[in-house]
Amino acid sequence: MKYISTRGQAPELTFEEAMLTGLARDGGLYLPAEIPVMSFDDIAGLAGLSYEEVAFRVMQPYIGDTFTDAEFRDIIARAYNGFGHAARAPLKQLSEGQFLLELFHGPTLAFKDFAMQLIGQLFEAALSRRGETVTIVGATSGDTGSAAIEAFRGLDAVNVFILFPHGRVSEVQRRQMTTPDDANVHAIALDGDFDDCQARVKDMFNHFAFRDEVRLAGVNSINFARVLAQVVYYFTSAVALGAPHRKVSFTVPTGNFGDIFAGYLAKRMGLPIDRLVVATNQNDILHRCLSGQGYFKGSTIPSVSPSMDIQVSSNFERALYYAYGEDGRAVSQLMDELSSGGFDVSQGAMEALRESFSSGRASEEETLSTIASTLAATGELLCPHSAVGVKVAEEALRASDGAGTKVPMITLATAHPAKFPAAVEEASGVHPPLPSRMSDLYEMPERLSRVDNDLAAIEDHIKRHIAS
Ligand SMILES: *Cc1c(COP(=O)(O)O)cnc(C)c1O
């Protein structure tokens, strides 16, 4: 399987090269040259299998001969071994036709562990075979950083630097990044917001001299291997509800569009997904875009669902690539326009997007009241991100009332409520306790560096800390 850039100007790579590279050299994102398709019988055959076996069958066509089947099965087994739930991604019913996919049983209590734990094992296996080391640099609005640090801590071949917006992540998120004491992990509090963190990481990748000197590798959701890991739970949950014999829809709390883009791939692979509903908080550039108002940046407003406080949604570029008929030049031009504020989506591309995606938004008040109402109706305590999803899912279900056979709606619960205790307690009056396996988080000493929002300062910091 070959991997190509959404902007059409970077060399084609193998899966392993695309994974170790992250961002393409033309500024684009890697995608498989062709999306593998699973037959009706292949999908029916997933029923009753373990999460790990489904993961193997869904992902194997994408990795080709990068690893032998035995090696790849072993990598998957190690990736999900540290999860606190035997089902890995258990599905719960909230009401008639409404389900919640719990993706927060990994080591850092957010869905990002699904991709990050796998990528940690993939990197270790590939780098040790190549005898190489890399420097991983990532930007985080909170959850990616802790998931990356947890996945790479203590590995010999990797140094990890995570940029997070100073003062804009929750205390649990910050402590998960600053308390691991392994010498190869480095938390950087940047004086800026998440978009600044993400922009500086992109700058480092576009600064080829630095990129080559430190052997930069990216594990942000632009890394295709991360998107791929997330395709798996669309299959396990849809099959649990009767796919491929029955359609399902998904509502996905969305920031960088990585998680929901994985759902799009699942649909293109043959999973019978009816709607993919993008749920945003008040930072609603995607909802505005999918409502036909173009893709124009605003400024980020901090919210109770900070992992979705994003104005530029990196992986949306991948959806645009397909919506524009796999035309790298068109995508390249849109991204140029975006750097000076935004762009309008062509009518043809808008129609293509609407074939798969719908959207909705939840205000701060709606998010908090959904936490309270869901607790009252079901006993389930939602994190604010998951609550944005449930609110938008309920709206989507109401909109489809009377439209014939009801398609079940699965909302992705992206984090554990204990990751966002202040907002959850404000909404519900209930203080969500951390699972006992991480109850010492508030006692451990923290280690971090505060750095200016300045490319040279960040690069200098990284070079000094790799050396030591
Ligand atoms: C990262 C994150 C999201 C957004 O996911 P994207 O793939 O960036 O769209 C939603 N909820 C939580 C809890 C997250 O950590």
PDB file of C-alpha atoms and ligand atoms in Angstrom, residues 109-112 141-144 173 194 221 226 230 233 252-261 286 305-308 310 313 315 383-386 412-416 419-420, ligand 1:
ATOM      1  CA  LEU A 109      -8.790   8.295  30.339  1.00  0.00           C
ATOM      2  CA  ALA A 110      -9.436   9.686  26.841  1.00  0.00           C
ATOM      3  CA  PHE A 111     -10.030   8.110  23.449  1.00  0.00           C
ATOM      4  CA  LYS A 112      -6.613   9.274  22.288  1.00  0.00           C
ATOM      5  CA  SER A 141      -5.189  20.919  23.731  1.00  0.00           C
ATOM      6  CA  GLY A 142      -4.841  18.547  26.673  1.00  0.00           C
ATOM      7  CA  ASP A 143      -5.495  14.913  25.877  1.00  0.00           C
ATOM      8  CA  THR A 144      -3.068  14.157  23.030  1.00  0.00           C
ATOM      9  CA  GLN A 173      -4.569  16.877  31.956  1.00  0.00           C
ATOM     10  CA  PHE A 194      -3.828  25.586  21.182  1.00  0.00           C
ATOM     11  CA  SER A 221      -3.784  13.426  14.683  1.00  0.00           C
ATOM     12  CA  ARG A 226      -3.445   7.460  14.533  1.00  0.00           C
ATOM     13  CA  GLN A 230      -9.541   4.921  15.437  1.00  0.00           C
ATOM     14  CA  TYR A 233     -14.075   1.004  17.167  1.00  0.00           C
ATOM     15  CA  VAL A 252     -18.570  12.510  17.262  1.00  0.00           C
ATOM     16  CA  PRO A 253     -17.393  15.321  19.578  1.00  0.00           C
ATOM     17  CA  THR A 254     -15.003  16.965  17.150  1.00  0.00           C
ATOM     18  CA  GLY A 255     -11.986  19.237  17.304  1.00  0.00           C
ATOM     19  CA  ASN A 256      -9.260  18.350  14.850  1.00  0.00           C
ATOM     20  CA  PHE A 257     -11.544  16.074  12.787  1.00  0.00           C
ATOM     21  CA  GLY A 258      -9.301  13.029  13.349  1.00  0.00           C
ATOM     22  CA  ASP A 259     -11.812  10.860  15.161  1.00  0.00           C
ATOM     23  CA  ILE A 260     -14.702  11.539  12.797  1.00  0.00           C
ATOM     24  CA  PHE A 261     -12.471  11.183   9.742  1.00  0.00           C
ATOM     25  CA  LEU A 286     -16.782  22.995  11.317  1.00  0.00           C
ATOM     26  CA  SER A 305     -14.715  21.103  26.610  1.00  0.00           C
ATOM     27  CA  PRO A 306     -11.138  22.346  26.073  1.00  0.00           C
ATOM     28  CA  SER A 307     -10.003  19.446  23.891  1.00  0.00           C
ATOM     29  CA  MET A 308     -12.329  20.803  21.211  1.00  0.00           C
ATOM     30  CA  ILE A 310      -9.929  24.605  17.968  1.00  0.00           C
ATOM     31  CA  SER A 313      -9.190  21.573  12.183  1.00  0.00           C
ATOM     32  CA  ASN A 315      -7.754  16.599   9.499  1.00  0.00           C
ATOM     33  CA  CYS A 383     -17.486  14.445  30.483  1.00  0.00           C
ATOM     34  CA  PRO A 384     -18.197  17.825  28.836  1.00  0.00           C
ATOM     35  CA  HIS A 385     -16.936  16.651  25.410  1.00  0.00           C
ATOM     36  CA  SER A 386     -19.175  13.606  25.452  1.00  0.00           C
ATOM     37  CA  LEU A 412     -18.567   8.605  21.086  1.00  0.00           C
ATOM     38  CA  ALA A 413     -17.789   9.267  24.783  1.00  0.00           C
ATOM     39  CA  THR A 414     -14.312  10.681  24.327  1.00  0.00           C
ATOM     40  CA  ALA A 415     -13.107  11.203  27.903  1.00  0.00           C
ATOM     41  CA  HIS A 416     -13.754  10.043  31.450  1.00  0.00           C
ATOM     42  CA  LYS A 419     -10.605  14.301  33.622  1.00  0.00           C
ATOM     43  CA  PHE A 420     -12.788  17.416  33.851  1.00  0.00           C
TER      44      PHE A 420
HETATM   45  C1  LIG B   1      -9.112  15.210  21.129  1.00  0.00           C
HETATM   46  C2  LIG B   1     -10.442  15.152  21.756  1.00  0.00           C
HETATM   47  C3  LIG B   1     -11.600  15.419  21.020  1.00  0.00           C
HETATM   48  C4  LIG B   1     -11.562  15.834  19.571  1.00  0.00           C
HETATM   49  O1  LIG B   1     -11.099  14.804  18.723  1.00  0.00           O
HETATM   50  P1  LIG B   1     -10.586  15.148  17.255  1.00  0.00           P
HETATM   51  O2  LIG B   1     -10.053  13.870  16.711  1.00  0.00           O
HETATM   52  O3  LIG B   1      -9.493  16.181  17.440  1.00  0.00           O
HETATM   53  O4  LIG B   1     -11.734  15.699  16.495  1.00  0.00           O
HETATM   54  C5  LIG B   1     -12.825  15.277  21.654  1.00  0.00           C
HETATM   55  N1  LIG B   1     -12.901  14.934  22.955  1.00  0.00           N
HETATM   56  C6  LIG B   1     -11.801  14.687  23.697  1.00  0.00           C
HETATM   57  C7  LIG B   1     -11.959  14.327  25.125  1.00  0.00           C
HETATM   58  C8  LIG B   1     -10.534  14.776  23.121  1.00  0.00           C
HETATM   59  O5  LIG B   1      -9.454  14.521  23.855  1.00  0.00           O
END
